mmCIF file with all atom_site columns, C-alpha atoms in Angstrom:
data_model
loop_
_atom_site.group_PDB
_atom_site.id
_atom_site.type_symbol
_atom_site.label_atom_id
_atom_site.label_alt_id
_atom_site.label_comp_id
_atom_site.label_asym_id
_atom_site.label_entity_id
_atom_site.label_seq_id
_atom_site.pdbx_PDB_ins_code
_atom_site.Cartn_x
_atom_site.Cartn_y
_atom_site.Cartn_z
_atom_site.occupancy
_atom_site.B_iso_or_equiv
_atom_site.pdbx_formal_charge
_atom_site.auth_seq_id
_atom_site.auth_comp_id
_atom_site.auth_asym_id
_atom_site.auth_atom_id
_atom_site.pdbx_PDB_model_num
ATOM 1   C CA . MET L 1 1   ? 0.000   0.000  0.000   1.00 0.00 ? 1   MET L CA 1
ATOM 2   C CA . PHE L 1 2   ? 1.214   3.503  -0.816  1.00 0.00 ? 2   PHE L CA 1
ATOM 3   C CA . SER L 1 3   ? 2.213   5.457  2.315   1.00 0.00 ? 3   SER L CA 1
ATOM 4   C CA . PRO L 1 4   ? 4.006   8.806  1.985   1.00 0.00 ? 4   PRO L CA 1
ATOM 5   C CA . THR L 1 5   ? 6.394   10.288 4.534   1.00 0.00 ? 5   THR L CA 1
ATOM 6   C CA . LEU L 1 6   ? 6.272   14.002 5.218   1.00 0.00 ? 6   LEU L CA 1
ATOM 7   C CA . ASP L 1 7   ? 9.831   15.301 5.292   1.00 0.00 ? 7   ASP L CA 1
ATOM 8   C CA . MET L 1 8   ? 11.395  14.032 2.084   1.00 0.00 ? 8   MET L CA 1
ATOM 9   C CA . PHE L 1 9   ? 10.374  13.613 -1.529  1.00 0.00 ? 9   PHE L CA 1
ATOM 10  C CA . ASP L 1 10  ? 11.998  11.017 -3.739  1.00 0.00 ? 10  ASP L CA 1
ATOM 11  C CA . ARG L 1 11  ? 11.154  9.535  -7.129  1.00 0.00 ? 11  ARG L CA 1
ATOM 12  C CA . VAL L 1 12  ? 10.205  6.178  -5.587  1.00 0.00 ? 12  VAL L CA 1
ATOM 13  C CA . ARG L 1 13  ? 7.226   7.808  -3.846  1.00 0.00 ? 13  ARG L CA 1
ATOM 14  C CA . LEU L 1 14  ? 5.975   9.347  -7.080  1.00 0.00 ? 14  LEU L CA 1
ATOM 15  C CA . VAL L 1 15  ? 6.463   6.100  -9.030  1.00 0.00 ? 15  VAL L CA 1
ATOM 16  C CA . ALA L 1 16  ? 4.503   4.238  -6.315  1.00 0.00 ? 16  ALA L CA 1
ATOM 17  C CA . ALA L 1 17  ? 1.706   6.820  -6.455  1.00 0.00 ? 17  ALA L CA 1
ATOM 18  C CA . GLU L 1 18  ? 1.533   6.637  -10.249 1.00 0.00 ? 18  GLU L CA 1
ATOM 19  C CA . SER L 1 19  ? 1.409   2.825  -10.097 1.00 0.00 ? 19  SER L CA 1
ATOM 20  C CA . GLU L 1 20  ? -1.399  2.941  -7.530  1.00 0.00 ? 20  GLU L CA 1
ATOM 21  C CA . LEU L 1 21  ? -3.437  5.264  -9.765  1.00 0.00 ? 21  LEU L CA 1
ATOM 22  C CA . ARG L 1 22  ? -2.859  3.063  -12.817 1.00 0.00 ? 22  ARG L CA 1
ATOM 23  C CA . ARG L 1 23  ? -3.971  0.039  -10.778 1.00 0.00 ? 23  ARG L CA 1
ATOM 24  C CA . ARG L 1 24  ? -7.189  1.816  -9.780  1.00 0.00 ? 24  ARG L CA 1
ATOM 25  C CA . GLY L 1 25  ? -7.858  2.911  -13.363 1.00 0.00 ? 25  GLY L CA 1
ATOM 26  C CA . GLY L 1 26  ? -10.692 5.180  -14.382 1.00 0.00 ? 26  GLY L CA 1
ATOM 27  C CA . LEU L 1 27  ? -11.029 8.314  -16.439 1.00 0.00 ? 27  LEU L CA 1
ATOM 28  C CA . LEU L 1 28  ? -11.085 10.649 -13.439 1.00 0.00 ? 28  LEU L CA 1
ATOM 29  C CA . GLN L 1 29  ? -7.494  9.781  -12.609 1.00 0.00 ? 29  GLN L CA 1
ATOM 30  C CA . THR L 1 30  ? -6.056  10.363 -16.082 1.00 0.00 ? 30  THR L CA 1
ATOM 31  C CA . LYS L 1 31  ? -4.961  13.940 -15.283 1.00 0.00 ? 31  LYS L CA 1
ATOM 32  C CA . ALA L 1 32  ? -3.241  12.812 -12.096 1.00 0.00 ? 32  ALA L CA 1
ATOM 33  C CA . VAL L 1 33  ? -1.442  9.921  -13.829 1.00 0.00 ? 33  VAL L CA 1
ATOM 34  C CA . ASP L 1 34  ? -0.345  12.257 -16.642 1.00 0.00 ? 34  ASP L CA 1
ATOM 35  C CA . ALA L 1 35  ? 0.924   14.838 -14.123 1.00 0.00 ? 35  ALA L CA 1
ATOM 36  C CA . ALA L 1 36  ? 2.891   12.226 -12.165 1.00 0.00 ? 36  ALA L CA 1
ATOM 37  C CA . ARG L 1 37  ? 4.421   10.797 -15.355 1.00 0.00 ? 37  ARG L CA 1
ATOM 38  C CA . ARG L 1 38  ? 5.362   14.252 -16.667 1.00 0.00 ? 38  ARG L CA 1
ATOM 39  C CA . ILE L 1 39  ? 7.106   15.218 -13.416 1.00 0.00 ? 39  ILE L CA 1
ATOM 40  C CA . LEU L 1 40  ? 9.035   11.931 -13.489 1.00 0.00 ? 40  LEU L CA 1
ATOM 41  C CA . ASP L 1 41  ? 9.956   12.425 -17.161 1.00 0.00 ? 41  ASP L CA 1
ATOM 42  C CA . LEU L 1 42  ? 11.258  15.926 -16.386 1.00 0.00 ? 42  LEU L CA 1
ATOM 43  C CA . GLY L 1 43  ? 13.860  14.368 -14.083 1.00 0.00 ? 43  GLY L CA 1
ATOM 44  C CA . VAL L 1 44  ? 12.686  15.362 -10.596 1.00 0.00 ? 44  VAL L CA 1
ATOM 45  C CA . ALA L 1 45  ? 15.252  14.539 -7.889  1.00 0.00 ? 45  ALA L CA 1
ATOM 46  C CA . PRO L 1 46  ? 15.023  14.053 -4.094  1.00 0.00 ? 46  PRO L CA 1
ATOM 47  C CA . MET L 1 47  ? 14.041  17.169 -2.108  1.00 0.00 ? 47  MET L CA 1
ATOM 48  C CA . THR L 1 48  ? 13.444  18.065 1.525   1.00 0.00 ? 48  THR L CA 1
ATOM 49  C CA . ALA L 1 49  ? 9.964   19.404 2.274   1.00 0.00 ? 49  ALA L CA 1
ATOM 50  C CA . GLU L 1 50  ? 9.446   23.151 2.493   1.00 0.00 ? 50  GLU L CA 1
ATOM 51  C CA . ARG L 1 51  ? 7.008   23.919 5.273   1.00 0.00 ? 51  ARG L CA 1
ATOM 52  C CA . GLY L 1 52  ? 5.014   27.033 5.954   1.00 0.00 ? 52  GLY L CA 1
ATOM 53  C CA . GLY L 1 53  ? 3.034   29.406 3.825   1.00 0.00 ? 53  GLY L CA 1
ATOM 54  C CA . SER L 1 54  ? 5.688   30.499 1.361   1.00 0.00 ? 54  SER L CA 1
ATOM 55  C CA . CYS L 1 55  ? 8.782   28.968 -0.201  1.00 0.00 ? 55  CYS L CA 1
ATOM 56  C CA . ALA L 1 56  ? 11.119  29.261 -3.128  1.00 0.00 ? 56  ALA L CA 1
ATOM 57  C CA . PHE L 1 57  ? 11.363  26.332 -5.515  1.00 0.00 ? 57  PHE L CA 1
ATOM 58  C CA . GLN L 1 58  ? 14.166  24.041 -4.295  1.00 0.00 ? 58  GLN L CA 1
ATOM 59  C CA . VAL L 1 59  ? 15.344  23.683 -7.907  1.00 0.00 ? 59  VAL L CA 1
ATOM 60  C CA . GLN L 1 60  ? 14.873  26.967 -9.749  1.00 0.00 ? 60  GLN L CA 1
ATOM 61  C CA . PRO L 1 61  ? 13.993  27.006 -13.462 1.00 0.00 ? 61  PRO L CA 1
ATOM 62  C CA . HIS L 1 62  ? 16.911  28.447 -15.383 1.00 0.00 ? 62  HIS L CA 1
ATOM 63  C CA . ARG L 1 63  ? 17.753  29.871 -18.775 1.00 0.00 ? 63  ARG L CA 1
ATOM 64  C CA . THR L 1 64  ? 20.839  29.310 -20.878 1.00 0.00 ? 64  THR L CA 1
ATOM 65  C CA . ALA L 1 65  ? 21.348  33.095 -21.154 1.00 0.00 ? 65  ALA L CA 1
ATOM 66  C CA . GLY L 1 66  ? 19.795  36.340 -19.974 1.00 0.00 ? 66  GLY L CA 1
ATOM 67  C CA . ALA L 1 67  ? 18.044  37.418 -16.799 1.00 0.00 ? 67  ALA L CA 1
ATOM 68  C CA . GLU L 1 68  ? 17.615  34.898 -13.997 1.00 0.00 ? 68  GLU L CA 1
ATOM 69  C CA . LEU L 1 69  ? 14.215  33.355 -13.281 1.00 0.00 ? 69  LEU L CA 1
ATOM 70  C CA . TYR L 1 70  ? 12.824  32.971 -9.755  1.00 0.00 ? 70  TYR L CA 1
ATOM 71  C CA . ALA L 1 71  ? 9.973   30.563 -8.931  1.00 0.00 ? 71  ALA L CA 1
ATOM 72  C CA . ARG L 1 72  ? 8.067   30.342 -5.666  1.00 0.00 ? 72  ARG L CA 1
ATOM 73  C CA . ALA L 1 73  ? 4.958   28.800 -4.133  1.00 0.00 ? 73  ALA L CA 1
ATOM 74  C CA . ASP L 1 74  ? 2.714   30.571 -1.624  1.00 0.00 ? 74  ASP L CA 1
ATOM 75  C CA . ARG L 1 75  ? -0.003  28.705 0.257   1.00 0.00 ? 75  ARG L CA 1
ATOM 76  C CA . SER L 1 76  ? -3.078  30.832 0.872   1.00 0.00 ? 76  SER L CA 1
ATOM 77  C CA . THR L 1 77  ? -3.332  31.963 4.502   1.00 0.00 ? 77  THR L CA 1
ATOM 78  C CA . PRO L 1 78  ? -7.062  31.393 4.950   1.00 0.00 ? 78  PRO L CA 1
ATOM 79  C CA . ASP L 1 79  ? -7.104  28.121 3.001   1.00 0.00 ? 79  ASP L CA 1
ATOM 80  C CA . LEU L 1 80  ? -3.934  26.027 2.915   1.00 0.00 ? 80  LEU L CA 1
ATOM 81  C CA . GLU L 1 81  ? -5.340  23.907 0.084   1.00 0.00 ? 81  GLU L CA 1
ATOM 82  C CA . ASN L 1 82  ? -4.770  26.777 -2.362  1.00 0.00 ? 82  ASN L CA 1
ATOM 83  C CA . VAL L 1 83  ? -1.315  27.614 -3.690  1.00 0.00 ? 83  VAL L CA 1
ATOM 84  C CA . ARG L 1 84  ? -0.227  30.513 -5.874  1.00 0.00 ? 84  ARG L CA 1
ATOM 85  C CA . PHE L 1 85  ? 2.789   29.659 -8.007  1.00 0.00 ? 85  PHE L CA 1
ATOM 86  C CA . THR L 1 86  ? 4.738   32.627 -9.381  1.00 0.00 ? 86  THR L CA 1
ATOM 87  C CA . LEU L 1 87  ? 7.605   33.010 -11.818 1.00 0.00 ? 87  LEU L CA 1
ATOM 88  C CA . ASP L 1 88  ? 9.576   36.259 -11.788 1.00 0.00 ? 88  ASP L CA 1
ATOM 89  C CA . GLN L 1 89  ? 12.404  37.503 -13.913 1.00 0.00 ? 89  GLN L CA 1
ATOM 90  C CA . GLU L 1 90  ? 15.104  39.629 -12.300 1.00 0.00 ? 90  GLU L CA 1
ATOM 91  C CA . VAL L 1 91  ? 14.690  43.399 -12.455 1.00 0.00 ? 91  VAL L CA 1
ATOM 92  C CA . GLY L 1 92  ? 15.135  44.837 -15.913 1.00 0.00 ? 92  GLY L CA 1
ATOM 93  C CA . GLY L 1 93  ? 14.024  41.659 -17.631 1.00 0.00 ? 93  GLY L CA 1
ATOM 94  C CA . ARG L 1 94  ? 10.902  41.066 -19.638 1.00 0.00 ? 94  ARG L CA 1
ATOM 95  C CA . SER L 1 95  ? 7.895   39.159 -18.421 1.00 0.00 ? 95  SER L CA 1
ATOM 96  C CA . PRO L 1 96  ? 8.653   35.415 -18.345 1.00 0.00 ? 96  PRO L CA 1
ATOM 97  C CA . LEU L 1 97  ? 5.696   35.057 -20.729 1.00 0.00 ? 97  LEU L CA 1
ATOM 98  C CA . ASP L 1 98  ? 7.704   36.992 -23.333 1.00 0.00 ? 98  ASP L CA 1
ATOM 99  C CA . LEU L 1 99  ? 9.998   33.959 -23.375 1.00 0.00 ? 99  LEU L CA 1
ATOM 100 C CA . GLY L 1 100 ? 7.188   31.458 -23.955 1.00 0.00 ? 100 GLY L CA 1
ATOM 101 C CA . LEU L 1 101 ? 4.233   29.853 -22.214 1.00 0.00 ? 101 LEU L CA 1
ATOM 102 C CA . PHE L 1 102 ? 4.711   28.346 -18.763 1.00 0.00 ? 102 PHE L CA 1
ATOM 103 C CA . ALA L 1 103 ? 2.702   25.957 -16.617 1.00 0.00 ? 103 ALA L CA 1
ATOM 104 C CA . VAL L 1 104 ? 2.843   24.290 -13.236 1.00 0.00 ? 104 VAL L CA 1
ATOM 105 C CA . VAL L 1 105 ? 2.525   20.499 -13.220 1.00 0.00 ? 105 VAL L CA 1
ATOM 106 C CA . TRP L 1 106 ? 1.588   19.342 -9.711  1.00 0.00 ? 106 TRP L CA 1
ATOM 107 C CA . PHE L 1 107 ? 0.879   16.093 -7.878  1.00 0.00 ? 107 PHE L CA 1
ATOM 108 C CA . ASN L 1 108 ? -0.424  15.583 -4.330  1.00 0.00 ? 108 ASN L CA 1
ATOM 109 C CA . LEU L 1 109 ? 1.231   12.461 -2.895  1.00 0.00 ? 109 LEU L CA 1
ATOM 110 C CA . GLU L 1 110 ? -1.439  11.970 -0.227  1.00 0.00 ? 110 GLU L CA 1
ATOM 111 C CA . SER L 1 111 ? -4.688  12.508 -2.129  1.00 0.00 ? 111 SER L CA 1
ATOM 112 C CA . LEU L 1 112 ? -3.180  11.098 -5.364  1.00 0.00 ? 112 LEU L CA 1
ATOM 113 C CA . THR L 1 113 ? -4.504  14.031 -7.381  1.00 0.00 ? 113 THR L CA 1
ATOM 114 C CA . GLY L 1 114 ? -2.662  16.177 -9.879  1.00 0.00 ? 114 GLY L CA 1
ATOM 115 C CA . GLY L 1 115 ? -2.889  18.344 -12.928 1.00 0.00 ? 115 GLY L CA 1
ATOM 116 C CA . VAL L 1 116 ? -1.492  21.174 -15.009 1.00 0.00 ? 116 VAL L CA 1
ATOM 117 C CA . ALA L 1 117 ? -2.197  24.897 -14.564 1.00 0.00 ? 117 ALA L CA 1
ATOM 118 C CA . ARG L 1 118 ? -1.137  27.412 -17.202 1.00 0.00 ? 118 ARG L CA 1
ATOM 119 C CA . MET L 1 119 ? 0.603   30.527 -15.890 1.00 0.00 ? 119 MET L CA 1
ATOM 120 C CA . VAL L 1 120 ? -0.750  33.962 -16.813 1.00 0.00 ? 120 VAL L CA 1
ATOM 121 C CA . VAL L 1 121 ? 0.062   37.587 -16.056 1.00 0.00 ? 121 VAL L CA 1
ATOM 122 C CA . PRO L 1 122 ? -2.173  38.493 -13.091 1.00 0.00 ? 122 PRO L CA 1
ATOM 123 C CA . ALA L 1 123 ? -4.920  40.977 -14.027 1.00 0.00 ? 123 ALA L CA 1
ATOM 124 C CA . ALA L 1 124 ? -3.892  43.392 -11.265 1.00 0.00 ? 124 ALA L CA 1
ATOM 125 C CA . THR L 1 125 ? -0.415  43.936 -12.712 1.00 0.00 ? 125 THR L CA 1
ATOM 126 C CA . VAL L 1 126 ? 0.799   46.206 -15.464 1.00 0.00 ? 126 VAL L CA 1
ATOM 127 C CA . ALA L 1 127 ? 1.826   44.797 -18.831 1.00 0.00 ? 127 ALA L CA 1
ATOM 128 C CA . SER L 1 128 ? 5.503   45.508 -18.123 1.00 0.00 ? 128 SER L CA 1
ATOM 129 C CA . ASP L 1 129 ? 5.485   43.495 -14.882 1.00 0.00 ? 129 ASP L CA 1
ATOM 130 C CA . THR L 1 130 ? 8.032   40.690 -14.706 1.00 0.00 ? 130 THR L CA 1
ATOM 131 C CA . THR L 1 131 ? 5.711   38.159 -13.023 1.00 0.00 ? 131 THR L CA 1
ATOM 132 C CA . CYS L 1 132 ? 3.403   35.406 -14.227 1.00 0.00 ? 132 CYS L CA 1
ATOM 133 C CA . ALA L 1 133 ? 1.322   33.225 -11.905 1.00 0.00 ? 133 ALA L CA 1
ATOM 134 C CA . ALA L 1 134 ? -1.058  30.292 -11.548 1.00 0.00 ? 134 ALA L CA 1
ATOM 135 C CA . SER L 1 135 ? -3.414  29.707 -8.609  1.00 0.00 ? 135 SER L CA 1
ATOM 136 C CA . VAL L 1 136 ? -4.238  26.063 -7.949  1.00 0.00 ? 136 VAL L CA 1
ATOM 137 C CA . THR L 1 137 ? -6.303  24.135 -5.403  1.00 0.00 ? 137 THR L CA 1
ATOM 138 C CA . ILE L 1 138 ? -3.870  21.318 -4.645  1.00 0.00 ? 138 ILE L CA 1
ATOM 139 C CA . GLY L 1 139 ? -5.166  20.068 -1.307  1.00 0.00 ? 139 GLY L CA 1
ATOM 140 C CA . ARG L 1 140 ? -3.312  19.524 1.933   1.00 0.00 ? 140 ARG L CA 1
ATOM 141 C CA . GLY L 1 141 ? -0.340  17.241 2.308   1.00 0.00 ? 141 GLY L CA 1
ATOM 142 C CA . GLY L 1 142 ? 2.854   16.625 0.375   1.00 0.00 ? 142 GLY L CA 1
ATOM 143 C CA . VAL L 1 143 ? 2.803   18.150 -3.100  1.00 0.00 ? 143 VAL L CA 1
ATOM 144 C CA . VAL L 1 144 ? 5.531   17.954 -5.718  1.00 0.00 ? 144 VAL L CA 1
ATOM 145 C CA . ALA L 1 145 ? 5.405   20.560 -8.479  1.00 0.00 ? 145 ALA L CA 1
ATOM 146 C CA . ALA L 1 146 ? 7.359   21.316 -11.627 1.00 0.00 ? 146 ALA L CA 1
ATOM 147 C CA . MET L 1 147 ? 7.405   24.673 -13.401 1.00 0.00 ? 147 MET L CA 1
ATOM 148 C CA . VAL L 1 148 ? 7.803   23.990 -17.104 1.00 0.00 ? 148 VAL L CA 1
ATOM 149 C CA . GLU L 1 149 ? 7.888   25.763 -20.411 1.00 0.00 ? 149 GLU L CA 1
ATOM 150 C CA . LEU L 1 150 ? 5.015   24.805 -22.716 1.00 0.00 ? 150 LEU L CA 1
ATOM 151 C CA . THR L 1 151 ? 6.557   26.168 -25.903 1.00 0.00 ? 151 THR L CA 1
ATOM 152 C CA . GLY L 1 152 ? 9.747   25.114 -27.580 1.00 0.00 ? 152 GLY L CA 1
ATOM 153 C CA . GLY L 1 153 ? 11.783  25.770 -30.673 1.00 0.00 ? 153 GLY L CA 1
ATOM 154 C CA . ARG L 1 154 ? 12.378  29.497 -30.350 1.00 0.00 ? 154 ARG L CA 1
ATOM 155 C CA . ALA L 1 155 ? 14.302  31.217 -33.116 1.00 0.00 ? 155 ALA L CA 1
ATOM 156 C CA . ASN L 1 156 ? 17.111  32.088 -30.687 1.00 0.00 ? 156 ASN L CA 1
ATOM 157 C CA . SER L 1 157 ? 17.238  28.469 -29.408 1.00 0.00 ? 157 SER L CA 1
ATOM 158 C CA . GLU L 1 158 ? 17.111  29.596 -25.803 1.00 0.00 ? 158 GLU L CA 1
ATOM 159 C CA . GLN L 1 159 ? 16.362  26.675 -23.499 1.00 0.00 ? 159 GLN L CA 1
ATOM 160 C CA . ILE L 1 160 ? 14.616  26.951 -20.142 1.00 0.00 ? 160 ILE L CA 1
ATOM 161 C CA . ALA L 1 161 ? 15.138  24.025 -17.759 1.00 0.00 ? 161 ALA L CA 1
ATOM 162 C CA . PRO L 1 162 ? 12.252  23.105 -15.407 1.00 0.00 ? 162 PRO L CA 1
ATOM 163 C CA . GLY L 1 163 ? 12.146  24.029 -11.728 1.00 0.00 ? 163 GLY L CA 1
ATOM 164 C CA . PHE L 1 164 ? 10.912  21.763 -8.925  1.00 0.00 ? 164 PHE L CA 1
ATOM 165 C CA . ALA L 1 165 ? 9.387   22.192 -5.464  1.00 0.00 ? 165 ALA L CA 1
ATOM 166 C CA . TYR L 1 166 ? 8.148   19.891 -2.723  1.00 0.00 ? 166 TYR L CA 1
ATOM 167 C CA . LEU L 1 167 ? 5.710   21.493 -0.284  1.00 0.00 ? 167 LEU L CA 1
ATOM 168 C CA . HIS L 1 168 ? 4.136   20.128 2.840   1.00 0.00 ? 168 HIS L CA 1
#
């Protein structure tokens, strides 16, 4: 039986969760299975849990050249089941969305739920802001997330490696 621990994430836990979902079957779990598989395929590595309402991604997404990217996750104070993922570019840079489309792929290791949320420029910000965000109801418990680029094959061949976080 699948039984997560709280303080550490490793690939074995995610593989076990994906296997459990595949065993159960059903259309409702397709998104969760796809999210787990995508995070594994991206090369997630062991991480110690970040606790509390706000944390930086343990593995930051990074570009081959240009301004640095900074990813973080903030659990909502009134409702810890909601998380706002943000991606910022250092001062003077363009919006991360100018580089391509980004999404957060997430998986809750306790509820065995997961999905993908596309990142957008928040409506309350100005067009020149250097932030994009996605708000997701992920549930309580241990959640592994990857921040990924949805678009590829830019003319300037700039590559953006995924970032990873493990929250509890």
